[in-house]
Amino acid sequence: MFAKNLKYLREKNAMEQIELAKRLGRKSSSSVSEWEKGKYTPKIGVINDIAEIFRVSISDLMDKDLTQASTTLSLVTKATAKLDESRQTIVLNVARKELAEQEQEKQNNVISMETYKEGRQGEDRGGIGAGVGVNNFYEDITNIEDHEWPLIDIPDDAPYDFDWVYTASGDSMEPVYKDGDIVYAKELDAYERSNIMTDTIYVVRVNGESFLKKFRLTEEAAYLVSLNPKYEDIRLSSDDSVKIVAKVVM
């Protein structure tokens, strides 16, 4: 919903992607473009800035279909125009009351989001290979769905929406991820598993080992691609056991 709302609000306000990017302190529009395509969701601090720019609440920005709002406003305007002036005054007073309550909810939402950021924890799924693969010994876990993973504290600038936390091991994904960096990932649903996006960073398990790589699909083969140019692409074959576990969020 965030991607759809972001594009709608930007276009509604006649704002180019580069203009929004600059207001968010970015030099190019590439991040805004990727957000609108749904490739990933920005960190909570950026989400808060976007909500302030377009004067909407964070919860509405993330969860409510804002594209329907314009239709409702049009219907209200048309209906109000047909009322006598005394009845229009009633509508105006009701609207002012609702607006005051909405502004108060926004203030409460800011407080709740600050509380939300404090004390967050995430499931620590262990190391992930940003270089060679890392064996997490998941095969030794009898029931991985019900397994109780250790929890680690999450910093305030972590992404808004993620499921698991990994630790990067190696330097093949530099400059984005360095050795020891925390990696946030979101589990794929059934639709996403059947619609894997090429050149997107995923958590991938190959023959029992976990990798942090861009997944590239071509007509000839599938590859695990590093960001660090000193590493060659890893070509996957039909003999490999491959599972795309989660999408990395930034």
PDB file of N, CA, C and O in Angstrom, residues 80-140:
ATOM      1  N   THR A  80     -22.791  18.797  -0.672  1.00  0.00           N
ATOM      2  CA  THR A  80     -22.842  20.009   0.149  1.00  0.00           C
ATOM      3  C   THR A  80     -23.285  21.218  -0.666  1.00  0.00           C
ATOM      4  O   THR A  80     -24.006  22.105  -0.168  1.00  0.00           O
ATOM      5  N   ALA A  81     -22.892  21.262  -1.913  1.00  0.00           N
ATOM      6  CA  ALA A  81     -23.250  22.395  -2.778  1.00  0.00           C
ATOM      7  C   ALA A  81     -24.757  22.503  -2.991  1.00  0.00           C
ATOM      8  O   ALA A  81     -25.281  23.589  -3.294  1.00  0.00           O
ATOM      9  N   LYS A  82     -25.469  21.398  -2.815  1.00  0.00           N
ATOM     10  CA  LYS A  82     -26.915  21.392  -3.030  1.00  0.00           C
ATOM     11  C   LYS A  82     -27.697  21.791  -1.765  1.00  0.00           C
ATOM     12  O   LYS A  82     -28.917  21.979  -1.836  1.00  0.00           O
ATOM     13  N   LEU A  83     -26.995  21.913  -0.631  1.00  0.00           N
ATOM     14  CA  LEU A  83     -27.655  22.231   0.635  1.00  0.00           C
ATOM     15  C   LEU A  83     -27.907  23.727   0.780  1.00  0.00           C
ATOM     16  O   LEU A  83     -27.207  24.555   0.183  1.00  0.00           O
ATOM     17  N   ASP A  84     -28.910  24.056   1.604  1.00  0.00           N
ATOM     18  CA  ASP A  84     -29.104  25.452   1.987  1.00  0.00           C
ATOM     19  C   ASP A  84     -27.911  25.903   2.817  1.00  0.00           C
ATOM     20  O   ASP A  84     -27.195  25.074   3.402  1.00  0.00           O
ATOM     21  N   GLU A  85     -27.708  27.236   2.896  1.00  0.00           N
ATOM     22  CA  GLU A  85     -26.535  27.754   3.613  1.00  0.00           C
ATOM     23  C   GLU A  85     -26.513  27.317   5.073  1.00  0.00           C
ATOM     24  O   GLU A  85     -25.444  26.998   5.613  1.00  0.00           O
ATOM     25  N   SER A  86     -27.665  27.258   5.723  1.00  0.00           N
ATOM     26  CA  SER A  86     -27.709  26.848   7.133  1.00  0.00           C
ATOM     27  C   SER A  86     -27.242  25.407   7.299  1.00  0.00           C
ATOM     28  O   SER A  86     -26.539  25.068   8.266  1.00  0.00           O
ATOM     29  N   ARG A  87     -27.605  24.556   6.350  1.00  0.00           N
ATOM     30  CA  ARG A  87     -27.183  23.153   6.419  1.00  0.00           C
ATOM     31  C   ARG A  87     -25.701  23.016   6.021  1.00  0.00           C
ATOM     32  O   ARG A  87     -24.999  22.139   6.508  1.00  0.00           O
ATOM     33  N   GLN A  88     -25.247  23.880   5.133  1.00  0.00           N
ATOM     34  CA  GLN A  88     -23.820  23.873   4.790  1.00  0.00           C
ATOM     35  C   GLN A  88     -22.974  24.221   6.011  1.00  0.00           C
ATOM     36  O   GLN A  88     -21.881  23.680   6.197  1.00  0.00           O
ATOM     37  N   THR A  89     -23.509  25.131   6.867  1.00  0.00           N
ATOM     38  CA  THR A  89     -22.806  25.496   8.101  1.00  0.00           C
ATOM     39  C   THR A  89     -22.665  24.294   9.026  1.00  0.00           C
ATOM     40  O   THR A  89     -21.627  24.104   9.672  1.00  0.00           O
ATOM     41  N   ILE A  90     -23.704  23.468   9.080  1.00  0.00           N
ATOM     42  CA  ILE A  90     -23.642  22.246   9.900  1.00  0.00           C
ATOM     43  C   ILE A  90     -22.540  21.325   9.393  1.00  0.00           C
ATOM     44  O   ILE A  90     -21.741  20.785  10.161  1.00  0.00           O
ATOM     45  N   VAL A  91     -22.485  21.151   8.066  1.00  0.00           N
ATOM     46  CA  VAL A  91     -21.440  20.305   7.468  1.00  0.00           C
ATOM     47  C   VAL A  91     -20.058  20.861   7.788  1.00  0.00           C
ATOM     48  O   VAL A  91     -19.125  20.115   8.122  1.00  0.00           O
ATOM     49  N   LEU A  92     -19.908  22.186   7.690  1.00  0.00           N
ATOM     50  CA  LEU A  92     -18.629  22.830   7.980  1.00  0.00           C
ATOM     51  C   LEU A  92     -18.205  22.590   9.419  1.00  0.00           C
ATOM     52  O   LEU A  92     -17.038  22.275   9.695  1.00  0.00           O
ATOM     53  N   ASN A  93     -19.137  22.726  10.362  1.00  0.00           N
ATOM     54  CA  ASN A  93     -18.813  22.520  11.777  1.00  0.00           C
ATOM     55  C   ASN A  93     -18.412  21.077  12.054  1.00  0.00           C
ATOM     56  O   ASN A  93     -17.479  20.817  12.824  1.00  0.00           O
ATOM     57  N   VAL A  94     -19.117  20.148  11.425  1.00  0.00           N
ATOM     58  CA  VAL A  94     -18.769  18.732  11.588  1.00  0.00           C
ATOM     59  C   VAL A  94     -17.375  18.466  11.023  1.00  0.00           C
ATOM     60  O   VAL A  94     -16.560  17.765  11.628  1.00  0.00           O
ATOM     61  N   ALA A  95     -17.090  19.070   9.859  1.00  0.00           N
ATOM     62  CA  ALA A  95     -15.780  18.874   9.228  1.00  0.00           C
ATOM     63  C   ALA A  95     -14.670  19.438  10.105  1.00  0.00           C
ATOM     64  O   ALA A  95     -13.593  18.827  10.237  1.00  0.00           O
ATOM     65  N   ARG A  96     -14.905  20.594  10.708  1.00  0.00           N
ATOM     66  CA  ARG A  96     -13.898  21.199  11.589  1.00  0.00           C
ATOM     67  C   ARG A  96     -13.646  20.319  12.806  1.00  0.00           C
ATOM     68  O   ARG A  96     -12.507  20.153  13.245  1.00  0.00           O
ATOM     69  N   LYS A  97     -14.725  19.745  13.358  1.00  0.00           N
ATOM     70  CA  LYS A  97     -14.588  18.856  14.512  1.00  0.00           C
ATOM     71  C   LYS A  97     -13.774  17.613  14.146  1.00  0.00           C
ATOM     72  O   LYS A  97     -12.873  17.198  14.873  1.00  0.00           O
ATOM     73  N   GLU A  98     -14.084  17.040  12.977  1.00  0.00           N
ATOM     74  CA  GLU A  98     -13.354  15.846  12.524  1.00  0.00           C
ATOM     75  C   GLU A  98     -11.886  16.172  12.248  1.00  0.00           C
ATOM     76  O   GLU A  98     -10.988  15.365  12.527  1.00  0.00           O
ATOM     77  N   LEU A  99     -11.636  17.368  11.687  1.00  0.00           N
ATOM     78  CA  LEU A  99     -10.266  17.778  11.403  1.00  0.00           C
ATOM     79  C   LEU A  99      -9.457  17.914  12.690  1.00  0.00           C
ATOM     80  O   LEU A  99      -8.296  17.494  12.758  1.00  0.00           O
ATOM     81  N   ALA A 100     -10.074  18.510  13.723  1.00  0.00           N
ATOM     82  CA  ALA A 100      -9.389  18.665  15.007  1.00  0.00           C
ATOM     83  C   ALA A 100      -9.035  17.308  15.596  1.00  0.00           C
ATOM     84  O   ALA A 100      -7.930  17.100  16.120  1.00  0.00           O
ATOM     85  N   GLU A 101      -9.976  16.352  15.506  1.00  0.00           N
ATOM     86  CA  GLU A 101      -9.716  15.011  16.021  1.00  0.00           C
ATOM     87  C   GLU A 101      -8.615  14.320  15.217  1.00  0.00           C
ATOM     88  O   GLU A 101      -7.778  13.602  15.768  1.00  0.00           O
ATOM     89  N   GLN A 102      -8.613  14.554  13.896  1.00  0.00           N
ATOM     90  CA  GLN A 102      -7.588  13.959  13.042  1.00  0.00           C
ATOM     91  C   GLN A 102      -6.204  14.484  13.388  1.00  0.00           C
ATOM     92  O   GLN A 102      -5.224  13.717  13.449  1.00  0.00           O
ATOM     93  N   GLU A 103      -6.100  15.797  13.620  1.00  0.00           N
ATOM     94  CA  GLU A 103      -4.818  16.391  13.979  1.00  0.00           C
ATOM     95  C   GLU A 103      -4.316  15.833  15.305  1.00  0.00           C
ATOM     96  O   GLU A 103      -3.119  15.603  15.483  1.00  0.00           O
ATOM     97  N   GLN A 104      -5.248  15.605  16.242  1.00  0.00           N
ATOM     98  CA  GLN A 104      -4.866  15.034  17.530  1.00  0.00           C
ATOM     99  C   GLN A 104      -4.372  13.601  17.349  1.00  0.00           C
ATOM    100  O   GLN A 104      -3.390  13.181  17.971  1.00  0.00           O
ATOM    101  N   GLU A 105      -5.032  12.849  16.469  1.00  0.00           N
ATOM    102  CA  GLU A 105      -4.601  11.478  16.193  1.00  0.00           C
ATOM    103  C   GLU A 105      -3.203  11.460  15.589  1.00  0.00           C
ATOM    104  O   GLU A 105      -2.408  10.558  15.870  1.00  0.00           O
ATOM    105  N   LYS A 106      -2.908  12.445  14.739  1.00  0.00           N
ATOM    106  CA  LYS A 106      -1.576  12.526  14.147  1.00  0.00           C
ATOM    107  C   LYS A 106      -0.522  12.724  15.225  1.00  0.00           C
ATOM    108  O   LYS A 106       0.550  12.113  15.197  1.00  0.00           O
ATOM    109  N   GLN A 107      -0.830  13.594  16.186  1.00  0.00           N
ATOM    110  CA  GLN A 107       0.107  13.830  17.283  1.00  0.00           C
ATOM    111  C   GLN A 107       0.303  12.569  18.102  1.00  0.00           C
ATOM    112  O   GLN A 107       1.422  12.213  18.479  1.00  0.00           O
ATOM    113  N   ASN A 108      -0.802  11.862  18.356  1.00  0.00           N
ATOM    114  CA  ASN A 108      -0.713  10.608  19.105  1.00  0.00           C
ATOM    115  C   ASN A 108       0.072   9.574  18.338  1.00  0.00           C
ATOM    116  O   ASN A 108       0.804   8.769  18.912  1.00  0.00           O
ATOM    117  N   ASN A 109      -0.069   9.610  16.998  1.00  0.00           N
ATOM    118  CA  ASN A 109       0.625   8.631  16.166  1.00  0.00           C
ATOM    119  C   ASN A 109       2.123   8.858  16.207  1.00  0.00           C
ATOM    120  O   ASN A 109       2.905   7.912  16.228  1.00  0.00           O
ATOM    121  N   VAL A 110       2.547  10.116  16.209  1.00  0.00           N
ATOM    122  CA  VAL A 110       3.974  10.418  16.294  1.00  0.00           C
ATOM    123  C   VAL A 110       4.548   9.867  17.594  1.00  0.00           C
ATOM    124  O   VAL A 110       5.619   9.260  17.627  1.00  0.00           O
ATOM    125  N   ILE A 111       3.806  10.049  18.681  1.00  0.00           N
ATOM    126  CA  ILE A 111       4.260   9.548  19.972  1.00  0.00           C
ATOM    127  C   ILE A 111       4.324   8.031  19.962  1.00  0.00           C
ATOM    128  O   ILE A 111       5.283   7.425  20.442  1.00  0.00           O
ATOM    129  N   SER A 112       3.281   7.402  19.380  1.00  0.00           N
ATOM    130  CA  SER A 112       3.248   5.943  19.374  1.00  0.00           C
ATOM    131  C   SER A 112       4.362   5.359  18.523  1.00  0.00           C
ATOM    132  O   SER A 112       4.923   4.319  18.838  1.00  0.00           O
ATOM    133  N   MET A 113       4.713   6.040  17.397  1.00  0.00           N
ATOM    134  CA  MET A 113       5.792   5.551  16.559  1.00  0.00           C
ATOM    135  C   MET A 113       7.130   5.670  17.263  1.00  0.00           C
ATOM    136  O   MET A 113       8.000   4.810  17.126  1.00  0.00           O
ATOM    137  N   GLU A 114       7.307   6.725  18.057  1.00  0.00           N
ATOM    138  CA  GLU A 114       8.538   6.856  18.820  1.00  0.00           C
ATOM    139  C   GLU A 114       8.633   5.730  19.846  1.00  0.00           C
ATOM    140  O   GLU A 114       9.688   5.141  20.057  1.00  0.00           O
ATOM    141  N   THR A 115       7.478   5.427  20.477  1.00  0.00           N
ATOM    142  CA  THR A 115       7.452   4.326  21.437  1.00  0.00           C
ATOM    143  C   THR A 115       7.729   3.008  20.734  1.00  0.00           C
ATOM    144  O   THR A 115       8.427   2.138  21.248  1.00  0.00           O
ATOM    145  N   TYR A 116       7.158   2.878  19.521  1.00  0.00           N
ATOM    146  CA  TYR A 116       7.340   1.651  18.737  1.00  0.00           C
ATOM    147  C   TYR A 116       8.812   1.410  18.417  1.00  0.00           C
ATOM    148  O   TYR A 116       9.307   0.290  18.468  1.00  0.00           O
ATOM    149  N   LYS A 117       9.519   2.491  18.091  1.00  0.00           N
ATOM    150  CA  LYS A 117      10.927   2.344  17.714  1.00  0.00           C
ATOM    151  C   LYS A 117      11.791   1.927  18.897  1.00  0.00           C
ATOM    152  O   LYS A 117      12.809   1.277  18.733  1.00  0.00           O
ATOM    153  N   GLU A 118      11.359   2.327  20.106  1.00  0.00           N
ATOM    154  CA  GLU A 118      12.152   2.018  21.286  1.00  0.00           C
ATOM    155  C   GLU A 118      11.933   0.568  21.703  1.00  0.00           C
ATOM    156  O   GLU A 118      10.813   0.091  21.795  1.00  0.00           O
ATOM    157  N   GLY A 119      13.000  -0.124  21.951  1.00  0.00           N
ATOM    158  CA  GLY A 119      12.897  -1.477  22.483  1.00  0.00           C
ATOM    159  C   GLY A 119      12.481  -2.528  21.474  1.00  0.00           C
ATOM    160  O   GLY A 119      12.039  -3.605  21.857  1.00  0.00           O
ATOM    161  N   ARG A 120      12.592  -2.236  20.164  1.00  0.00           N
ATOM    162  CA  ARG A 120      12.242  -3.256  19.168  1.00  0.00           C
ATOM    163  C   ARG A 120      13.259  -4.378  19.181  1.00  0.00           C
ATOM    164  O   ARG A 120      14.450  -4.169  19.385  1.00  0.00           O
ATOM    165  N   GLN A 121      12.786  -5.581  18.918  1.00  0.00           N
ATOM    166  CA  GLN A 121      13.665  -6.740  18.807  1.00  0.00           C
ATOM    167  C   GLN A 121      13.310  -7.519  17.546  1.00  0.00           C
ATOM    168  O   GLN A 121      12.209  -7.405  17.021  1.00  0.00           O
ATOM    169  N   GLY A 122      14.262  -8.274  17.053  1.00  0.00           N
ATOM    170  CA  GLY A 122      14.041  -9.074  15.861  1.00  0.00           C
ATOM    171  C   GLY A 122      14.628 -10.451  15.996  1.00  0.00           C
ATOM    172  O   GLY A 122      15.557 -10.673  16.788  1.00  0.00           O
ATOM    173  N   GLU A 123      14.073 -11.412  15.245  1.00  0.00           N
ATOM    174  CA  GLU A 123      14.581 -12.779  15.264  1.00  0.00           C
ATOM    175  C   GLU A 123      15.935 -12.831  14.577  1.00  0.00           C
ATOM    176  O   GLU A 123      16.072 -12.469  13.414  1.00  0.00           O
ATOM    177  N   ASP A 124      16.928 -13.291  15.295  1.00  0.00           N
ATOM    178  CA  ASP A 124      18.286 -13.388  14.756  1.00  0.00           C
ATOM    179  C   ASP A 124      18.454 -14.725  14.053  1.00  0.00           C
ATOM    180  O   ASP A 124      18.547 -15.775  14.684  1.00  0.00           O
ATOM    181  N   ARG A 125      18.491 -14.696  12.705  1.00  0.00           N
ATOM    182  CA  ARG A 125      18.633 -15.912  11.919  1.00  0.00           C
ATOM    183  C   ARG A 125      20.094 -16.262  11.631  1.00  0.00           C
ATOM    184  O   ARG A 125      20.376 -17.150  10.834  1.00  0.00           O
ATOM    185  N   GLY A 126      21.016 -15.538  12.261  1.00  0.00           N
ATOM    186  CA  GLY A 126      22.427 -15.892  12.150  1.00  0.00           C
ATOM    187  C   GLY A 126      23.141 -15.212  11.000  1.00  0.00           C
ATOM    188  O   GLY A 126      22.672 -14.232  10.428  1.00  0.00           O
ATOM    189  N   GLY A 127      24.306 -15.735  10.662  1.00  0.00           N
ATOM    190  CA  GLY A 127      25.126 -15.153   9.609  1.00  0.00           C
ATOM    191  C   GLY A 127      24.577 -15.435   8.231  1.00  0.00           C
ATOM    192  O   GLY A 127      23.847 -16.404   8.003  1.00  0.00           O
ATOM    193  N   ILE A 128      24.942 -14.562   7.301  1.00  0.00           N
ATOM    194  CA  ILE A 128      24.541 -14.738   5.909  1.00  0.00           C
ATOM    195  C   ILE A 128      25.722 -14.344   5.031  1.00  0.00           C
ATOM    196  O   ILE A 128      26.352 -13.308   5.260  1.00  0.00           O
ATOM    197  N   GLY A 129      26.028 -15.169   4.067  1.00  0.00           N
ATOM    198  CA  GLY A 129      27.253 -15.014   3.311  1.00  0.00           C
ATOM    199  C   GLY A 129      27.246 -13.892   2.308  1.00  0.00           C
ATOM    200  O   GLY A 129      26.582 -13.970   1.275  1.00  0.00           O
ATOM    201  N   ALA A 130      27.972 -12.840   2.614  1.00  0.00           N
ATOM    202  CA  ALA A 130      28.231 -11.783   1.638  1.00  0.00           C
ATOM    203  C   ALA A 130      29.641 -12.044   1.120  1.00  0.00           C
ATOM    204  O   ALA A 130      30.566 -11.278   1.306  1.00  0.00           O
ATOM    205  N   GLY A 131      29.796 -13.163   0.471  1.00  0.00           N
ATOM    206  CA  GLY A 131      31.086 -13.680   0.014  1.00  0.00           C
ATOM    207  C   GLY A 131      30.828 -15.124  -0.338  1.00  0.00           C
ATOM    208  O   GLY A 131      30.109 -15.439  -1.260  1.00  0.00           O
ATOM    209  N   VAL A 132      31.374 -16.029   0.456  1.00  0.00           N
ATOM    210  CA  VAL A 132      31.014 -17.438   0.321  1.00  0.00           C
ATOM    211  C   VAL A 132      29.793 -17.710   1.182  1.00  0.00           C
ATOM    212  O   VAL A 132      29.444 -16.936   2.068  1.00  0.00           O
ATOM    213  N   GLY A 133      29.118 -18.837   0.910  1.00  0.00           N
ATOM    214  CA  GLY A 133      27.918 -19.173   1.654  1.00  0.00           C
ATOM    215  C   GLY A 133      28.221 -19.485   3.109  1.00  0.00           C
ATOM    216  O   GLY A 133      29.333 -19.882   3.468  1.00  0.00           O
ATOM    217  N   VAL A 134      27.228 -19.311   3.964  1.00  0.00           N
ATOM    218  CA  VAL A 134      27.348 -19.605   5.391  1.00  0.00           C
ATOM    219  C   VAL A 134      26.361 -20.711   5.734  1.00  0.00           C
ATOM    220  O   VAL A 134      25.182 -20.633   5.388  1.00  0.00           O
ATOM    221  N   ASN A 135      26.826 -21.748   6.409  1.00  0.00           N
ATOM    222  CA  ASN A 135      25.953 -22.834   6.835  1.00  0.00           C
ATOM    223  C   ASN A 135      25.374 -22.490   8.198  1.00  0.00           C
ATOM    224  O   ASN A 135      26.092 -22.405   9.187  1.00  0.00           O
ATOM    225  N   ASN A 136      24.054 -22.258   8.234  1.00  0.00           N
ATOM    226  CA  ASN A 136      23.384 -21.930   9.488  1.00  0.00           C
ATOM    227  C   ASN A 136      22.895 -23.178  10.223  1.00  0.00           C
ATOM    228  O   ASN A 136      22.253 -23.067  11.255  1.00  0.00           O
ATOM    229  N   PHE A 137      23.140 -24.356   9.619  1.00  0.00           N
ATOM    230  CA  PHE A 137      22.730 -25.622  10.228  1.00  0.00           C
ATOM    231  C   PHE A 137      21.219 -25.680  10.453  1.00  0.00           C
ATOM    232  O   PHE A 137      20.739 -26.243  11.430  1.00  0.00           O
ATOM    233  N   TYR A 138      20.463 -25.085   9.525  1.00  0.00           N
ATOM    234  CA  TYR A 138      19.013 -25.133   9.635  1.00  0.00           C
ATOM    235  C   TYR A 138      18.500 -26.567   9.539  1.00  0.00           C
ATOM    236  O   TYR A 138      17.444 -26.899  10.086  1.00  0.00           O
ATOM    237  N   GLU A 139      19.251 -27.424   8.822  1.00  0.00           N
ATOM    238  CA  GLU A 139      18.819 -28.809   8.672  1.00  0.00           C
ATOM    239  C   GLU A 139      18.791 -29.550  10.009  1.00  0.00           C
ATOM    240  O   GLU A 139      18.103 -30.558  10.158  1.00  0.00           O
ATOM    241  N   ASP A 140      19.519 -29.021  10.994  1.00  0.00           N
ATOM    242  CA  ASP A 140      19.540 -29.655  12.318  1.00  0.00           C
ATOM    243  C   ASP A 140      18.319 -29.284  13.157  1.00  0.00           C
ATOM    244  O   ASP A 140      18.094 -29.853  14.217  1.00  0.00           O
TER     245      ASP A 140
END
